[in-house]
Amino acid sequence: MKKLSIKQHTRTDFLTYLGVIIAFAVMSFLSSNGSLSRSLTGQLVPICCYMSMAVSLNLTVGILGELSLGHAGFMSVGAFSGVVAAMSLQTVIPSAPLRLAAAMVIGAAAAAIAGIIVGTPVLRLRGDYLAIVTLAFGEIIKDLINCLLVGYDANGLHVAFNLTGSKTVADLGMQEGGIAIIKGAQGATGTTIISSFTAGFLLVMVTLFVVLNLKHSRAGRAIMALRDNAIAAESVGINLTKYKMMAFVTSAALAGAAGALYGLNFSSLQATKFNFNTSILILVFVVLGGLGNLWGSLIAAAALTVLPELLRAFSDYRMLVYAIVLILVMLATNNPTLKTFFSRFKPRKHVRKEAV
Amino acid sequence: MFPKLVPMPSPNLLTERDVDKRPILECINLGINFGGLAAVEGFNMAIGRTEITGLIGPNGAGKTTVFNLLTKVYQPTKGTILLDGNDTHNMNTAQVNRAGIARTFQNIRLFNDLTVEENVTVAMDAHMHYNMWSGIFRLPRFWKEERVAHDRAMELLSIFNMADLAGAKAGSLPYGAQRRLEIVRALATNPSLLLLDEPAAGMNPSETAELMENIRNIRDTFQIAILLIEHDMNLVMNICEGIAVLNFGRIIAKGTPEDIQSNPAVIEAYLGKQKEA
Ligand SMILES: Nc1ncnc2c1ncn2[C@@H]1O[C@H](COP(=O)(O)OP(=O)(O)OP(=O)(O)O)[C@@H](O)[C@H]1O
Ligand SMILES: [Mg+2]
């Protein structure tokens, strides 16, 4: 009896996990004996967030084959709901790691709801409507959070919308001792930092686990089938809307978890951080790493987040060098000679010669 | 999971088989217009449960359009489709497939980046029940159903001697193998009516002869109805029990292969009007 092909996938996936574990071990070691620069140490959590963002966006863009231009919007939803959750659960969950975990789950849930709201009308349609709608979503979320006021006191959460621009934190009507968590355009300030590199590592592992296992299940097969040929997928009984939603909402939820970790890594955070440029940056990680190639996304996200730091020596020419590196990587990943070189390291498919 | 399927091979079925004439499919006055052009009009047809029926006609006659109507790729502008007595008018393509119609495509539509095996197992999706979480956490249900699907896929692929190709990417297969894979994929949905759109197109005579055997074999083993479009008259006349001829969107003749071969309207449609000698 032939081996289940899923078991072969599992071996490939194992190498991806192993790579992440080794990278984490090396970075923890380096940072513990102080051989990392201060700026790089500060980048460790954001790098994990971006790696996770790239993997989750790859689910929508590479595996589902739909263009999303608002992935940072889901990160934003996750970040601010995660911050609100962590700040208001301070007394209920005194343990910081547990509170962080709770905040990430809440961030993921909030982003999943946003994903359902965005996806429900759009994913029923055929054609590239998702790109334009997610683009709009990213902008709308940014503006919404810019006029959001949230505070927490003994009575619970207080929320107000500063639509006219005249409201302030005082309008929340909080009791004495209440804390303002989100202050409109100022964003979330005074956040207690509870993110950690270990949490970042676990986030990357969980994201990989969810996306890889989803990909290699009946859902992943259906999602890739409808990407390859929607009419044929329908003709074999696949419910297109259901599977598109599954991929898109999972992708949004994972972005929400990454956002919560990101938000809780800074004492002050503005909604403008999650703008169109951020969405495009994550898309660049995905495209550079290769559509559908998850370890490619991980490497691209890590390398391109660190690169601007490493290029400080070039001062004014920093972005120029950055652009050149981008172009070189793009040429390299599309170069047939290099591709065959790299494919030697990939596990072989056991196919007889006459097969192809 | 697959209650209706008969284990293969089952040679005894060949002798016991009795061509069941109760219709699995009935089309009543079916029609569609494309901006004024009546691509199909007044299409009436009934297909027995284990019948092999041919749909022939010159290029552009509307044959593929009939398949697209039956599978709801196009919504008919007129008429009714009864599948096993049930009206399909408010079903979409996926629902029609789940109700029992599977098809292949004239211009091959495989899932090119999936493997041959995945192309087949993905078609069993409607018969699998484990949910997203069982898949992510690899619960026992996941392994159990994936194992059944894998075994079933291998069994179906072996009908066409394609089990060795299971791990190859569908897009990398030669043309003939791609056509055969489309048939296997359609069968994997466990249909009661199989629609084949020019299955022999691009095949050489020996491949066609083998295909002919396979089509008959599929009907006999699975006890399903097959409606096929084909330009290869040798194949059609050999394996079809009934034939309908379409010209300019209308049926111009129906009958047994013998009737069709001697029908003057058919000869005229294919050869043009002959001058009287
Ligand atoms: N989506 C469409 N829009 C407009 N016209 C169409 C459409 N699909 C088919 N037609 C027209 O309907 C007619 C029948 O086409 P169809 O593809 O069904 O022919 P066919 O019998 O399958 O021919 P062939 O043997 O060449 O495959 C043709 O005139 C074609 O141009
Ligand atoms: Mg045709």
XYZ file of C-alpha atoms and ligand atoms in Angstrom:
665
model
C 0.000 0.000 0.000
C 1.362 3.407 -0.962
C 2.029 5.999 1.716
C -0.549 8.713 2.151
C 0.766 11.761 0.333
C -0.120 13.842 3.411
C 2.611 12.002 5.289
C 5.116 13.129 2.660
C 3.952 16.728 3.067
C 4.368 16.375 6.811
C 8.059 15.641 6.345
C 8.553 18.817 4.265
C 6.580 20.844 6.803
C 8.740 19.445 9.577
C 11.803 21.044 7.978
C 10.059 24.428 7.960
C 9.244 24.121 11.669
C 12.772 22.986 12.382
C 14.202 26.021 10.588
C 12.053 28.360 12.693
C 13.042 26.573 15.921
C 16.753 26.786 15.074
C 16.467 30.462 14.145
C 14.675 31.146 17.425
C 17.304 29.269 19.443
C 20.158 31.115 17.745
C 18.556 34.548 18.168
C 17.686 33.905 21.832
C 21.253 32.809 22.486
C 22.703 35.841 20.714
C 20.426 38.282 22.489
C 21.041 36.701 25.908
C 24.816 37.132 25.675
C 24.391 40.646 24.330
C 25.838 40.193 20.855
C 22.798 41.693 19.162
C 22.614 45.426 18.613
C 19.979 47.253 20.640
C 17.967 48.125 17.561
C 17.975 44.536 16.362
C 16.866 43.271 19.766
C 13.992 45.726 19.594
C 13.103 44.349 16.173
C 12.738 40.724 17.285
C 9.018 40.873 18.137
C 8.059 42.957 15.063
C 9.996 40.520 12.869
C 7.966 37.620 14.282
C 4.775 39.605 13.663
C 5.741 40.314 10.054
C 6.753 36.696 9.469
C 3.369 35.595 10.727
C 1.630 38.281 8.648
C 3.442 37.120 5.527
C 2.483 33.487 6.101
C -1.171 34.366 6.708
C -1.314 36.657 3.670
C 0.195 33.847 1.624
C -2.896 31.823 2.497
C -5.090 34.407 0.752
C -2.778 35.409 -2.085
C -0.749 32.267 -2.792
C -2.996 29.408 -1.767
C -6.449 30.902 -2.430
C -5.167 33.055 -5.290
C -7.123 36.201 -4.376
C -5.369 39.538 -4.137
C -5.725 41.266 -0.764
C -4.446 44.827 -0.385
C -5.653 45.384 3.166
C -3.916 42.781 5.278
C -2.583 45.519 7.576
C -6.214 46.457 8.247
C -6.800 43.084 9.917
C -3.553 43.529 11.812
C -4.857 46.879 12.985
C -8.169 45.419 14.167
C -6.228 42.743 16.056
C -3.754 45.245 17.489
C -6.280 47.663 18.937
C -8.727 45.052 20.172
C -5.776 43.154 21.661
C -4.546 46.276 23.451
C -8.030 47.031 24.794
C -8.381 43.411 25.939
C -4.976 43.286 27.627
C -5.443 46.631 29.375
C -8.902 45.836 30.695
C -8.033 42.279 31.765
C -5.127 43.438 33.939
C -6.856 42.597 37.209
C -8.710 39.527 35.925
C -5.591 37.856 34.479
C -2.573 39.028 36.484
C -0.148 36.719 34.641
C 1.313 38.671 31.697
C 1.891 35.687 29.340
C -1.653 34.435 29.902
C -3.050 37.918 29.379
C -1.036 38.187 26.178
C -2.441 34.869 24.986
C -5.981 36.027 25.800
C -5.382 39.340 24.009
C -4.105 37.498 20.919
C -7.138 35.216 20.872
C -9.438 38.240 21.192
C -7.461 40.079 18.498
C -7.820 37.048 16.219
C -11.559 36.825 16.889
C -12.090 40.532 16.189
C -10.115 40.323 12.951
C -12.031 37.174 11.974
C -15.313 39.071 12.406
C -13.916 41.888 10.257
C -12.900 39.221 7.718
C -16.423 37.811 7.658
C -17.906 41.288 7.166
C -15.524 42.073 4.302
C -15.596 38.617 2.740
C -19.318 37.830 2.801
C -20.384 40.235 0.058
C -17.190 40.076 -2.018
C -16.264 36.421 -2.096
C -19.587 35.491 -3.681
C -18.525 37.376 -6.776
C -16.261 36.121 -9.518
C -13.405 38.412 -10.446
C -10.835 40.606 -8.724
C -13.176 42.542 -6.480
C -11.408 41.503 -3.295
C -8.375 43.688 -4.054
C -10.396 46.890 -4.258
C -12.599 46.076 -1.268
C -9.688 45.125 1.011
C -7.898 48.290 -0.084
C -10.929 50.313 0.994
C -11.235 48.270 4.191
C -7.659 49.117 5.211
C -8.333 52.824 4.763
C -11.715 52.733 6.512
C -10.346 50.870 9.545
C -7.551 53.421 9.849
C -10.033 56.313 9.838
C -12.435 54.543 12.209
C -9.750 53.884 14.796
C -8.524 57.455 14.405
C -11.793 58.676 15.857
C -12.245 55.927 18.417
C -12.141 56.629 22.141
C -11.959 53.689 24.513
C -11.518 53.741 28.269
C -11.815 51.266 31.097
C -12.907 51.738 34.694
C -14.592 49.777 37.464
C -17.857 49.797 35.468
C -16.234 48.191 32.466
C -15.454 49.479 28.964
C -16.504 52.913 27.723
C -16.517 53.507 23.988
C -17.224 56.735 22.095
C -16.909 57.838 18.485
C -15.294 61.190 17.977
C -16.956 61.809 14.620
C -17.237 65.578 14.980
C -13.708 65.985 16.325
C -14.998 67.695 19.447
C -15.012 64.783 21.878
C -12.182 63.982 24.229
C -11.423 61.270 26.736
C -13.429 63.261 29.292
C -16.591 62.540 27.269
C -16.232 58.848 28.053
C -17.671 59.621 31.481
C -15.341 57.362 33.372
C -15.108 57.139 37.139
C -12.005 58.228 38.937
C -9.188 55.751 38.456
C -10.383 54.814 34.965
C -7.745 54.551 32.248
C -8.020 55.789 28.662
C -6.792 53.022 26.357
C -7.400 54.435 22.872
C -7.401 58.216 22.464
C -8.515 58.928 18.919
C -5.786 60.088 16.573
C -3.220 59.752 19.353
C -3.914 56.039 19.217
C -3.234 53.664 22.071
C -0.858 55.215 24.569
C 0.363 54.102 27.952
C 0.030 50.448 26.982
C 1.760 48.017 29.319
C 4.248 46.090 27.170
C 3.714 42.369 27.626
C 4.906 40.985 24.278
C 7.991 38.820 24.250
C 10.223 37.150 21.707
C 9.081 33.744 22.958
C 5.473 34.724 22.294
C 6.540 35.876 18.814
C 8.181 32.541 18.166
C 5.059 30.682 19.314
C 2.914 32.914 17.100
C 5.007 32.039 14.042
C 4.817 28.341 14.916
C 1.039 28.419 15.420
C 0.526 30.381 12.197
C 2.637 27.887 10.268
C 0.847 24.983 11.904
C -2.599 26.323 11.020
C -1.752 27.301 7.445
C 0.251 24.169 6.591
C -2.269 21.767 8.077
C -5.172 23.597 6.483
C -3.344 23.443 3.149
C -2.852 19.702 3.425
C -6.422 18.837 4.332
C -9.596 18.552 2.270
C -10.136 22.297 2.713
C -6.692 23.182 1.369
C -7.159 20.883 -1.600
C -10.487 22.487 -2.409
C -9.044 25.992 -1.972
C -6.151 25.284 -4.344
C -8.487 23.554 -6.793
C -10.779 26.568 -7.014
C -7.718 28.771 -7.479
C -6.504 26.594 -10.369
C -9.882 26.343 -12.086
C -13.059 27.682 -10.524
C -15.457 26.199 -13.094
C -13.949 22.729 -12.772
C -13.980 23.005 -8.974
C -17.697 23.790 -9.033
C -18.274 20.946 -11.463
C -16.965 18.478 -8.872
C -19.313 19.809 -6.206
C -17.055 22.282 -4.409
C -18.828 25.149 -2.697
C -16.677 28.059 -3.843
C -17.973 30.660 -1.406
C -17.547 28.419 1.617
C -13.920 27.596 0.894
C -12.993 31.125 -0.143
C -14.446 32.382 3.135
C -12.607 29.706 5.098
C -9.235 30.734 3.653
C -9.876 34.459 3.853
C -11.251 34.506 7.402
C -8.479 32.214 8.683
C -5.966 34.536 7.087
C -7.623 37.562 8.728
C -7.756 35.871 12.155
C -4.056 35.014 12.042
C -3.287 38.612 11.073
C -5.355 39.716 14.072
C -3.286 37.574 16.438
C -0.084 39.005 14.965
C -1.538 42.497 15.350
C -2.292 41.940 19.037
C 1.278 40.821 19.681
C 2.544 43.824 17.733
C 0.280 46.262 19.571
C 1.355 44.990 22.962
C 5.021 45.456 22.044
C 4.831 49.253 22.061
C 3.673 51.656 24.750
C 2.225 53.882 22.049
C 0.636 52.876 18.763
C -1.217 54.854 16.070
C -3.662 53.504 13.497
C -1.625 55.158 10.720
C 1.062 52.510 11.374
C -1.227 50.010 9.596
C -1.643 51.938 6.373
C -1.593 50.967 2.724
C 2.233 50.919 2.693
C 2.255 48.260 5.398
C -0.217 46.133 3.444
C 1.965 46.442 0.360
C 5.110 45.661 2.353
C 3.569 42.378 3.524
C 2.481 41.636 -0.021
C 6.077 42.216 -1.130
C 7.249 39.602 1.407
C 4.767 37.125 -0.020
C 5.598 37.781 -3.658
C 9.344 37.750 -3.041
C 9.176 34.577 -0.982
C 7.072 32.927 -3.653
C 3.299 32.514 -3.923
C 2.218 29.495 -1.910
C 5.751 29.044 -0.530
C 5.534 29.513 3.230
C 9.186 29.249 4.182
C 9.895 31.740 1.404
C 7.504 34.169 3.097
C 9.256 33.646 6.434
C 12.697 34.350 5.015
C 11.563 37.328 2.948
C 9.755 38.876 5.927
C 12.708 38.431 8.272
C 15.327 39.565 5.772
C 13.454 42.621 4.542
C 12.569 43.762 8.066
C 16.188 43.523 9.210
C 17.682 44.862 6.010
C 16.836 48.580 6.468
C 18.546 48.387 9.887
C 21.630 46.707 8.485
C 21.758 49.245 5.678
C 22.051 52.191 8.065
C 25.697 52.433 7.052
C 24.552 53.526 3.601
C 22.657 56.402 5.240
C 21.059 58.423 2.420
C 21.387 55.625 -0.100
C 19.614 53.182 2.188
C 16.367 52.928 0.230
C 18.264 52.800 -3.040
C 20.264 49.790 -1.860
C 17.055 48.287 -0.478
C 15.437 48.594 -3.894
C 18.436 47.039 -5.612
C 18.371 44.112 -3.194
C 14.650 43.651 -3.915
C 15.292 43.535 -7.641
C 18.179 41.100 -7.214
C 16.087 38.784 -5.071
C 13.268 38.929 -7.596
C 15.660 38.061 -10.414
C 17.164 35.270 -8.356
C 13.872 33.675 -7.355
C 12.731 33.682 -10.979
C 16.019 32.502 -12.416
C 15.661 28.965 -13.839
C 19.284 28.041 -13.103
C 18.982 29.112 -9.492
C 15.578 27.446 -9.233
C 16.953 24.083 -10.312
C 19.875 24.605 -7.947
C 17.526 25.173 -5.013
C 15.140 22.407 -6.048
C 17.953 19.918 -5.396
C 17.483 20.578 -1.720
C 13.767 20.025 -1.827
C 12.507 16.528 -1.089
C 11.954 14.632 -4.320
C 8.552 13.562 -5.452
C 8.535 9.812 -5.966
C 7.317 9.691 -9.520
C 8.458 7.226 -12.108
C 10.367 8.640 -15.049
C 7.744 7.866 -17.676
C 5.230 9.792 -15.599
C 6.215 13.168 -16.956
C -18.815 7.163 2.293
C -19.520 5.707 -1.136
C -22.542 3.498 -0.722
C -23.415 3.234 -4.375
C -20.041 2.204 -5.730
C -19.392 -1.371 -6.692
C -15.905 -2.691 -5.984
C -13.831 -3.140 -9.100
C -13.384 -5.276 -11.068
C -16.713 -7.029 -11.159
C -16.939 -9.137 -14.310
C -20.158 -10.873 -13.246
C -22.046 -7.596 -13.558
C -21.415 -7.606 -17.266
C -23.697 -10.554 -17.858
C -26.335 -9.617 -15.334
C -26.607 -6.058 -16.535
C -29.989 -5.128 -17.841
C -30.229 -1.783 -19.588
C -32.556 0.110 -17.297
C -34.669 2.468 -19.365
C -36.308 4.485 -16.580
C -34.857 7.931 -17.229
C -32.217 9.374 -14.920
C -32.352 12.585 -16.935
C -35.201 14.263 -18.778
C -34.850 17.511 -20.688
C -38.104 19.168 -21.632
C -38.081 21.906 -24.251
C -34.688 23.144 -23.036
C -33.312 26.292 -24.642
C -30.879 29.173 -24.272
C -30.306 32.388 -26.212
C -27.024 34.243 -26.444
C -28.009 37.766 -27.423
C -30.631 36.733 -29.940
C -28.811 33.608 -31.136
C -30.727 30.502 -30.072
C -27.707 28.305 -29.316
C -29.991 25.509 -28.141
C -33.751 25.350 -28.688
C -36.539 22.860 -28.036
C -34.121 20.269 -26.707
C -36.004 17.166 -25.547
C -34.185 14.100 -24.374
C -34.519 11.255 -21.883
C -31.610 9.100 -20.778
C -31.990 5.702 -19.137
C -30.167 4.881 -15.931
C -27.489 2.688 -17.422
C -27.585 3.874 -20.992
C -24.710 5.172 -23.076
C -26.059 7.957 -25.259
C -24.240 9.893 -27.944
C -24.741 13.566 -28.745
C -23.315 14.403 -32.147
C -23.501 17.211 -34.637
C -21.338 19.545 -36.709
C -19.039 22.145 -35.086
C -20.954 24.913 -33.371
C -24.167 22.875 -33.276
C -24.633 23.544 -29.553
C -23.453 20.254 -28.033
C -21.160 21.757 -25.397
C -23.855 24.314 -24.655
C -26.211 21.448 -23.775
C -23.631 20.209 -21.228
C -23.272 23.712 -19.862
C -27.050 23.890 -19.445
C -27.263 20.511 -17.740
C -24.485 21.477 -15.308
C -25.801 25.033 -14.809
C -22.694 26.738 -16.095
C -25.396 28.558 -18.047
C -28.891 29.037 -16.681
C -31.420 27.849 -19.305
C -33.677 30.586 -20.652
C -36.390 28.017 -21.377
C -37.394 24.531 -20.384
C -36.951 22.063 -17.570
C -34.259 19.614 -16.522
C -35.389 16.680 -14.408
C -32.634 14.715 -12.723
C -34.022 11.489 -11.317
C -37.431 13.180 -11.450
C -36.320 16.313 -9.565
C -36.346 19.743 -11.168
C -32.863 21.309 -11.032
C -33.971 24.853 -11.830
C -32.800 26.383 -8.553
C -29.545 24.453 -8.237
C -26.089 25.800 -9.062
C -23.230 23.899 -10.672
C -21.931 22.443 -7.410
C -25.416 21.391 -6.284
C -26.153 19.728 -9.608
C -22.944 17.753 -9.207
C -23.892 16.698 -5.702
C -27.279 15.666 -7.078
C -25.525 13.323 -9.493
C -24.232 14.924 -12.710
C -20.470 14.917 -13.316
C -18.718 16.071 -16.443
C -15.473 16.468 -18.336
C -14.535 19.504 -20.405
C -13.825 19.813 -24.112
C -10.947 22.190 -23.362
C -9.323 20.337 -20.473
C -9.817 21.934 -17.064
C -7.658 20.134 -14.556
C -6.238 21.516 -11.325
C -2.792 21.833 -12.835
C -0.810 22.600 -9.696
C -2.339 19.741 -7.737
C -1.077 16.196 -8.075
C -2.999 13.570 -10.007
C -4.128 12.007 -6.741
C -5.257 15.361 -5.326
C -7.236 16.044 -8.505
C -9.212 12.915 -7.712
C -9.531 13.257 -3.931
C -10.665 16.872 -4.195
C -13.632 15.616 -6.196
C -14.656 13.479 -3.205
C -15.071 16.581 -1.065
C -18.854 16.315 -1.005
C -18.524 12.811 0.434
C -16.069 13.786 3.166
C -17.287 15.044 6.500
C -14.406 16.024 8.777
C -14.402 19.747 9.483
C -11.711 22.428 9.324
C -10.560 21.835 12.919
C -10.232 18.074 12.501
C -8.054 18.909 9.513
C -5.876 21.449 11.319
C -5.421 19.294 14.415
C -5.177 16.042 12.451
C -7.848 14.331 14.507
C -8.545 10.590 13.961
C -11.453 11.488 11.701
C -9.061 13.274 9.374
C -6.754 10.261 9.033
C -9.644 7.861 8.618
C -11.346 9.806 5.831
C -8.088 10.709 4.101
C -7.123 7.047 4.073
C -10.454 6.047 2.526
C -10.197 8.850 -0.043
C -6.645 7.863 -0.929
C -7.542 4.204 -1.403
C -10.580 5.141 -3.448
C -8.529 7.496 -5.629
C -5.967 4.775 -6.300
C -8.707 2.343 -7.187
C -10.297 4.805 -9.624
C -6.948 5.754 -11.159
C -6.177 2.108 -11.778
C -9.174 1.881 -14.145
C -7.017 3.861 -16.554
C -3.706 2.387 -15.344
C -2.802 5.761 -13.891
C -2.019 4.738 -10.309
C 1.713 5.145 -10.979
C 1.162 8.776 -11.870
C -0.536 9.633 -8.573
C 2.267 11.913 -7.383
C 2.793 13.803 -10.655
C 1.430 17.303 -11.157
C -1.693 17.136 -13.312
C -0.406 19.950 -15.524
C 2.683 17.933 -16.427
C 0.746 14.971 -17.851
C 0.590 14.289 -21.576
C -2.624 15.262 -23.310
C -4.206 11.815 -23.444
C -3.531 11.214 -19.760
C -5.078 14.584 -18.906
C -8.273 13.572 -20.715
C -8.370 10.301 -18.816
C -7.711 12.059 -15.507
C -10.718 14.299 -16.152
C -12.879 11.197 -16.452
C -11.459 9.740 -13.228
C -12.042 13.031 -11.428
C -15.647 13.125 -12.623
C -16.175 9.526 -11.480
C -14.780 10.370 -8.050
C -17.828 12.543 -7.388
C -19.889 9.348 -7.503
C -22.278 10.485 -10.245
C -25.355 8.794 -11.609
C -24.921 10.560 -14.950
C -21.515 11.139 -16.526
C -21.153 13.747 -19.284
C -18.096 13.328 -21.515
C -17.250 16.194 -23.879
C -15.151 14.801 -26.737
C -13.238 12.283 -24.605
C -11.299 10.928 -27.579
C -10.202 14.306 -28.945
C -6.478 14.286 -29.631
C -6.099 10.570 -28.963
C -4.520 8.162 -31.426
C -6.517 5.132 -32.709
C -5.102 2.702 -30.147
C -5.773 5.120 -27.279
C -9.282 5.630 -28.630
C -9.911 1.881 -28.775
C -8.758 1.559 -25.174
C -10.930 4.490 -24.135
C -13.928 2.853 -25.778
C -13.390 -0.276 -23.671
C -12.978 1.852 -20.569
C -16.194 3.800 -21.115
C -18.152 0.599 -21.509
C -16.417 -0.856 -18.496
C -17.256 2.203 -16.379
C -20.927 1.951 -17.255
C -21.006 -1.758 -16.502
C -19.180 -1.521 -13.204
C -20.714 1.605 -11.773
C -24.120 1.097 -13.375
C -24.390 4.745 -14.392
C -25.693 6.606 -17.414
C -23.223 8.192 -19.815
C -23.920 10.984 -22.281
C -21.030 11.658 -24.594
C -20.207 14.198 -27.258
C -17.811 12.846 -29.839
C -16.710 13.513 -33.383
C -15.161 10.051 -33.742
C -18.056 8.255 -35.466
C -16.488 4.843 -35.025
C -16.491 5.308 -31.244
C -20.026 6.706 -31.158
C -21.551 4.035 -33.378
C -19.784 1.291 -31.439
C -20.625 2.109 -27.851
C -23.805 4.199 -27.872
C -27.179 2.567 -27.447
C -28.945 5.765 -28.460
C -27.818 8.813 -30.408
C -29.174 12.341 -30.757
C -28.030 14.589 -33.587
C -27.905 18.321 -33.057
C -27.705 20.927 -35.800
C -28.023 24.685 -35.302
C -29.160 24.080 -31.719
C -32.016 21.740 -32.617
C -32.278 17.983 -32.503
C -32.683 16.782 -36.080
C -32.642 13.048 -35.408
C -32.790 10.553 -32.570
C -32.463 6.803 -32.599
C -30.196 3.772 -32.579
C -26.826 3.938 -34.343
C -28.344 2.095 -37.332
C -31.214 4.592 -37.616
C -28.841 7.536 -37.449
C -26.412 6.188 -40.041
C -29.155 5.896 -42.617
C -31.065 9.055 -41.717
C -31.100 11.465 -44.698
C -31.397 14.585 -42.492
C -28.212 13.583 -40.661
C -26.329 12.896 -43.847
C -27.422 16.269 -45.133
C -26.322 18.058 -41.941
C -22.882 16.475 -42.143
C -22.296 16.468 -45.886
C -24.472 19.310 -47.113
C -27.431 18.828 -49.434
C -26.609 16.322 -52.179
C -27.707 17.113 -55.707
C -30.135 14.590 -57.085
C -28.419 12.372 -59.543
N -21.058 32.048 -23.801
C -21.445 32.181 -25.075
N -21.800 33.384 -25.560
C -22.204 33.534 -26.831
N -22.282 32.532 -27.703
C -21.948 31.299 -27.308
C -21.511 31.047 -25.965
N -21.234 29.735 -25.828
C -21.488 29.186 -27.031
N -21.917 30.105 -27.922
C -22.316 29.855 -29.308
O -23.230 28.807 -29.302
C -23.020 27.966 -30.430
C -22.836 26.544 -29.995
O -21.567 26.404 -29.371
P -21.084 25.028 -28.738
O -19.784 25.285 -28.090
O -22.152 24.489 -27.899
O -20.870 24.120 -30.003
P -20.415 22.606 -30.107
O -21.499 21.861 -30.702
O -19.906 22.137 -28.807
O -19.229 22.710 -31.148
P -17.811 21.954 -31.212
O -18.068 20.660 -31.885
O -16.985 22.857 -32.047
O -17.316 21.830 -29.821
C -21.834 28.538 -31.190
O -22.325 29.331 -32.238
C -21.149 29.387 -30.165
O -20.493 30.455 -30.774
Mg -18.128 21.577 -28.036
